[in-house]
Amino acid sequence: MKLYFGNMVTTVTTLMILSLVGFVGYSISNRSNINYWGRRSLFVLAYGLVICCFAAARDGLDKTIQYTIDGSCNPGIFSLVSVPNIVGCVGAAIIIIAAIATPIAKSQHMREIWFYVMSGGVMLKIVVMEIARIQMF
């Protein structure tokens, strides 16, 4: 439990991740009633970015970068070149591509598909990062 509720940053990050997963799940389960997929994608993009910042602070990514540059502090929990960080970058690329494509899409059906692509990138990042965190501790 300390891994997810050990301090304020981990607690807030955990609750935000759970709410985002719930939002994506709710959107998928009620997809027949949704008229504006672009708004949902915008929410996933913005809220996901906030969560990403909290997760980077939680995992000490700033310390890892500083340690890699000059060694003046202890690194965060993952090395700079590690599976969680590489998959995080791949997931971010997927999210960015979907974010660019969503407003360009002409139909709500295509925006729905891009929402699923963006949500897939988010879920990829969450699953890999959380599994790696569990393995580290």
PDB file of C-alpha atoms in Angstrom:
ATOM      1  CA  MET A   1       0.000   0.000   0.000  1.00  0.00           C
ATOM      2  CA  LYS A   2       2.910   2.343   0.653  1.00  0.00           C
ATOM      3  CA  LEU A   3       3.804   2.044  -3.036  1.00  0.00           C
ATOM      4  CA  TYR A   4       0.519   3.745  -3.996  1.00  0.00           C
ATOM      5  CA  PHE A   5      -0.439   5.683  -0.870  1.00  0.00           C
ATOM      6  CA  GLY A   6       2.937   6.330   0.802  1.00  0.00           C
ATOM      7  CA  ASN A   7       2.873  10.122   0.568  1.00  0.00           C
ATOM      8  CA  MET A   8       0.802  12.906  -0.936  1.00  0.00           C
ATOM      9  CA  VAL A   9       2.295  12.687  -4.447  1.00  0.00           C
ATOM     10  CA  THR A  10       1.840   8.923  -4.722  1.00  0.00           C
ATOM     11  CA  THR A  11      -1.691   9.117  -3.331  1.00  0.00           C
ATOM     12  CA  VAL A  12      -2.775  11.890  -5.703  1.00  0.00           C
ATOM     13  CA  THR A  13      -1.122  10.147  -8.653  1.00  0.00           C
ATOM     14  CA  THR A  14      -2.832   6.862  -7.820  1.00  0.00           C
ATOM     15  CA  LEU A  15      -6.250   8.486  -7.508  1.00  0.00           C
ATOM     16  CA  MET A  16      -5.768  10.418 -10.755  1.00  0.00           C
ATOM     17  CA  ILE A  17      -4.714   7.264 -12.634  1.00  0.00           C
ATOM     18  CA  LEU A  18      -7.755   5.395 -11.306  1.00  0.00           C
ATOM     19  CA  SER A  19     -10.071   8.228 -12.338  1.00  0.00           C
ATOM     20  CA  LEU A  20      -8.576   8.346 -15.850  1.00  0.00           C
ATOM     21  CA  VAL A  21      -8.918   4.576 -16.259  1.00  0.00           C
ATOM     22  CA  GLY A  22     -12.508   4.901 -15.038  1.00  0.00           C
ATOM     23  CA  PHE A  23     -13.206   7.689 -17.530  1.00  0.00           C
ATOM     24  CA  VAL A  24     -11.817   5.649 -20.423  1.00  0.00           C
ATOM     25  CA  GLY A  25     -13.760   2.573 -19.288  1.00  0.00           C
ATOM     26  CA  TYR A  26     -16.957   4.584 -18.949  1.00  0.00           C
ATOM     27  CA  SER A  27     -16.458   6.113 -22.393  1.00  0.00           C
ATOM     28  CA  ILE A  28     -15.943   2.721 -23.979  1.00  0.00           C
ATOM     29  CA  SER A  29     -18.914   1.143 -22.225  1.00  0.00           C
ATOM     30  CA  ASN A  30     -21.219   4.044 -23.194  1.00  0.00           C
ATOM     31  CA  ARG A  31     -19.807   4.605 -26.683  1.00  0.00           C
ATOM     32  CA  SER A  32     -23.226   4.391 -28.352  1.00  0.00           C
ATOM     33  CA  ASN A  33     -24.434   7.459 -26.389  1.00  0.00           C
ATOM     34  CA  ILE A  34     -21.406   9.678 -27.042  1.00  0.00           C
ATOM     35  CA  ASN A  35     -21.770  12.353 -29.725  1.00  0.00           C
ATOM     36  CA  TYR A  36     -18.513  14.318 -29.398  1.00  0.00           C
ATOM     37  CA  TRP A  37     -15.386  12.164 -29.305  1.00  0.00           C
ATOM     38  CA  GLY A  38     -13.046  15.096 -29.819  1.00  0.00           C
ATOM     39  CA  ARG A  39     -13.935  16.519 -26.412  1.00  0.00           C
ATOM     40  CA  ARG A  40     -13.201  13.187 -24.769  1.00  0.00           C
ATOM     41  CA  SER A  41      -9.869  12.974 -26.540  1.00  0.00           C
ATOM     42  CA  LEU A  42      -8.995  16.492 -25.420  1.00  0.00           C
ATOM     43  CA  PHE A  43      -9.813  15.555 -21.833  1.00  0.00           C
ATOM     44  CA  VAL A  44      -7.670  12.386 -22.019  1.00  0.00           C
ATOM     45  CA  LEU A  45      -4.825  14.407 -23.529  1.00  0.00           C
ATOM     46  CA  ALA A  46      -4.895  17.221 -20.947  1.00  0.00           C
ATOM     47  CA  TYR A  47      -5.624  15.106 -17.883  1.00  0.00           C
ATOM     48  CA  GLY A  48      -3.128  12.461 -19.024  1.00  0.00           C
ATOM     49  CA  LEU A  49      -0.435  15.130 -19.302  1.00  0.00           C
ATOM     50  CA  VAL A  50      -1.109  16.250 -15.740  1.00  0.00           C
ATOM     51  CA  ILE A  51      -0.950  12.656 -14.532  1.00  0.00           C
ATOM     52  CA  CYS A  52       2.287  12.125 -16.452  1.00  0.00           C
ATOM     53  CA  CYS A  53       3.839  15.092 -14.632  1.00  0.00           C
ATOM     54  CA  PHE A  54       2.745  13.728 -11.263  1.00  0.00           C
ATOM     55  CA  ALA A  55       4.045  10.243 -12.133  1.00  0.00           C
ATOM     56  CA  ALA A  56       7.400  11.676 -13.239  1.00  0.00           C
ATOM     57  CA  ALA A  57       7.679  13.491  -9.909  1.00  0.00           C
ATOM     58  CA  ARG A  58       6.596  10.371  -8.035  1.00  0.00           C
ATOM     59  CA  ASP A  59       9.223   8.208  -9.758  1.00  0.00           C
ATOM     60  CA  GLY A  60      12.022  10.796  -9.604  1.00  0.00           C
ATOM     61  CA  LEU A  61      12.510  11.210 -13.357  1.00  0.00           C
ATOM     62  CA  ASP A  62      14.019  14.663 -12.796  1.00  0.00           C
ATOM     63  CA  LYS A  63      16.595  13.135 -10.443  1.00  0.00           C
ATOM     64  CA  THR A  64      17.381  10.415 -12.975  1.00  0.00           C
ATOM     65  CA  ILE A  65      18.050  13.024 -15.654  1.00  0.00           C
ATOM     66  CA  GLN A  66      20.196  15.135 -13.327  1.00  0.00           C
ATOM     67  CA  TYR A  67      22.114  12.042 -12.195  1.00  0.00           C
ATOM     68  CA  THR A  68      22.740  11.074 -15.835  1.00  0.00           C
ATOM     69  CA  ILE A  69      24.001  14.558 -16.689  1.00  0.00           C
ATOM     70  CA  ASP A  70      26.301  15.331 -13.777  1.00  0.00           C
ATOM     71  CA  GLY A  71      25.909  12.680 -11.074  1.00  0.00           C
ATOM     72  CA  SER A  72      25.181  15.306  -8.413  1.00  0.00           C
ATOM     73  CA  CYS A  73      22.261  13.415  -6.831  1.00  0.00           C
ATOM     74  CA  ASN A  74      20.847   9.946  -6.438  1.00  0.00           C
ATOM     75  CA  PRO A  75      18.838   8.709  -9.431  1.00  0.00           C
ATOM     76  CA  GLY A  76      15.106   8.070  -9.420  1.00  0.00           C
ATOM     77  CA  ILE A  77      13.704   4.564  -9.393  1.00  0.00           C
ATOM     78  CA  PHE A  78      14.263   3.901 -13.120  1.00  0.00           C
ATOM     79  CA  SER A  79      17.403   4.456 -15.142  1.00  0.00           C
ATOM     80  CA  LEU A  80      17.148   6.839 -18.070  1.00  0.00           C
ATOM     81  CA  VAL A  81      17.464   4.038 -20.609  1.00  0.00           C
ATOM     82  CA  SER A  82      15.043   1.471 -19.228  1.00  0.00           C
ATOM     83  CA  VAL A  83      11.988  -0.373 -20.459  1.00  0.00           C
ATOM     84  CA  PRO A  84       9.510   1.831 -18.519  1.00  0.00           C
ATOM     85  CA  ASN A  85      11.051   5.047 -19.856  1.00  0.00           C
ATOM     86  CA  ILE A  86      11.290   3.774 -23.438  1.00  0.00           C
ATOM     87  CA  VAL A  87       7.725   2.448 -23.398  1.00  0.00           C
ATOM     88  CA  GLY A  88       6.647   5.744 -21.828  1.00  0.00           C
ATOM     89  CA  CYS A  89       8.154   7.599 -24.775  1.00  0.00           C
ATOM     90  CA  VAL A  90       6.484   5.245 -27.270  1.00  0.00           C
ATOM     91  CA  GLY A  91       3.149   5.698 -25.485  1.00  0.00           C
ATOM     92  CA  ALA A  92       3.625   9.470 -25.538  1.00  0.00           C
ATOM     93  CA  ALA A  93       4.304   9.329 -29.289  1.00  0.00           C
ATOM     94  CA  ILE A  94       1.084   7.376 -29.813  1.00  0.00           C
ATOM     95  CA  ILE A  95      -0.834   9.937 -27.755  1.00  0.00           C
ATOM     96  CA  ILE A  96       0.677  12.862 -29.692  1.00  0.00           C
ATOM     97  CA  ILE A  97      -0.129  11.281 -33.057  1.00  0.00           C
ATOM     98  CA  ALA A  98      -3.728  10.684 -31.954  1.00  0.00           C
ATOM     99  CA  ALA A  99      -3.962  14.230 -30.568  1.00  0.00           C
ATOM    100  CA  ILE A 100      -2.866  15.676 -33.905  1.00  0.00           C
ATOM    101  CA  ALA A 101      -5.112  13.383 -35.941  1.00  0.00           C
ATOM    102  CA  THR A 102      -8.282  13.852 -33.889  1.00  0.00           C
ATOM    103  CA  PRO A 103      -9.100  17.452 -34.929  1.00  0.00           C
ATOM    104  CA  ILE A 104      -8.192  16.632 -38.527  1.00  0.00           C
ATOM    105  CA  ALA A 105     -10.627  13.698 -38.617  1.00  0.00           C
ATOM    106  CA  LYS A 106     -13.773  14.528 -40.583  1.00  0.00           C
ATOM    107  CA  SER A 107     -16.248  12.215 -38.857  1.00  0.00           C
ATOM    108  CA  GLN A 108     -17.133  11.327 -35.293  1.00  0.00           C
ATOM    109  CA  HIS A 109     -16.441   7.686 -36.137  1.00  0.00           C
ATOM    110  CA  MET A 110     -12.820   8.514 -36.974  1.00  0.00           C
ATOM    111  CA  ARG A 111     -12.529  10.656 -33.842  1.00  0.00           C
ATOM    112  CA  GLU A 112     -13.827   7.689 -31.861  1.00  0.00           C
ATOM    113  CA  ILE A 113     -11.106   5.496 -33.370  1.00  0.00           C
ATOM    114  CA  TRP A 114      -8.450   8.095 -32.501  1.00  0.00           C
ATOM    115  CA  PHE A 115      -9.846   8.214 -28.965  1.00  0.00           C
ATOM    116  CA  TYR A 116      -9.245   4.459 -28.729  1.00  0.00           C
ATOM    117  CA  VAL A 117      -5.721   4.869 -30.097  1.00  0.00           C
ATOM    118  CA  MET A 118      -4.976   7.622 -27.577  1.00  0.00           C
ATOM    119  CA  SER A 119      -6.501   5.598 -24.757  1.00  0.00           C
ATOM    120  CA  GLY A 120      -4.407   2.617 -25.826  1.00  0.00           C
ATOM    121  CA  GLY A 121      -1.248   4.729 -25.546  1.00  0.00           C
ATOM    122  CA  VAL A 122      -2.324   5.881 -22.091  1.00  0.00           C
ATOM    123  CA  MET A 123      -3.081   2.337 -20.938  1.00  0.00           C
ATOM    124  CA  LEU A 124       0.235   1.079 -22.327  1.00  0.00           C
ATOM    125  CA  LYS A 125       2.115   3.677 -20.296  1.00  0.00           C
ATOM    126  CA  ILE A 126       0.128   3.007 -17.131  1.00  0.00           C
ATOM    127  CA  VAL A 127       0.394  -0.781 -17.262  1.00  0.00           C
ATOM    128  CA  VAL A 128       4.123  -0.896 -18.025  1.00  0.00           C
ATOM    129  CA  MET A 129       5.024   1.784 -15.490  1.00  0.00           C
ATOM    130  CA  GLU A 130       2.981   0.272 -12.675  1.00  0.00           C
ATOM    131  CA  ILE A 131       4.252  -3.268 -13.316  1.00  0.00           C
ATOM    132  CA  ALA A 132       7.815  -1.944 -13.316  1.00  0.00           C
ATOM    133  CA  ARG A 133       7.195  -0.055 -10.059  1.00  0.00           C
ATOM    134  CA  ILE A 134       5.825  -3.201  -8.407  1.00  0.00           C
ATOM    135  CA  GLN A 135       8.879  -5.160  -9.563  1.00  0.00           C
ATOM    136  CA  MET A 136      11.245  -2.513  -8.211  1.00  0.00           C
ATOM    137  CA  PHE A 137       9.810  -2.714  -4.695  1.00  0.00           C
TER     138      PHE A 137
END
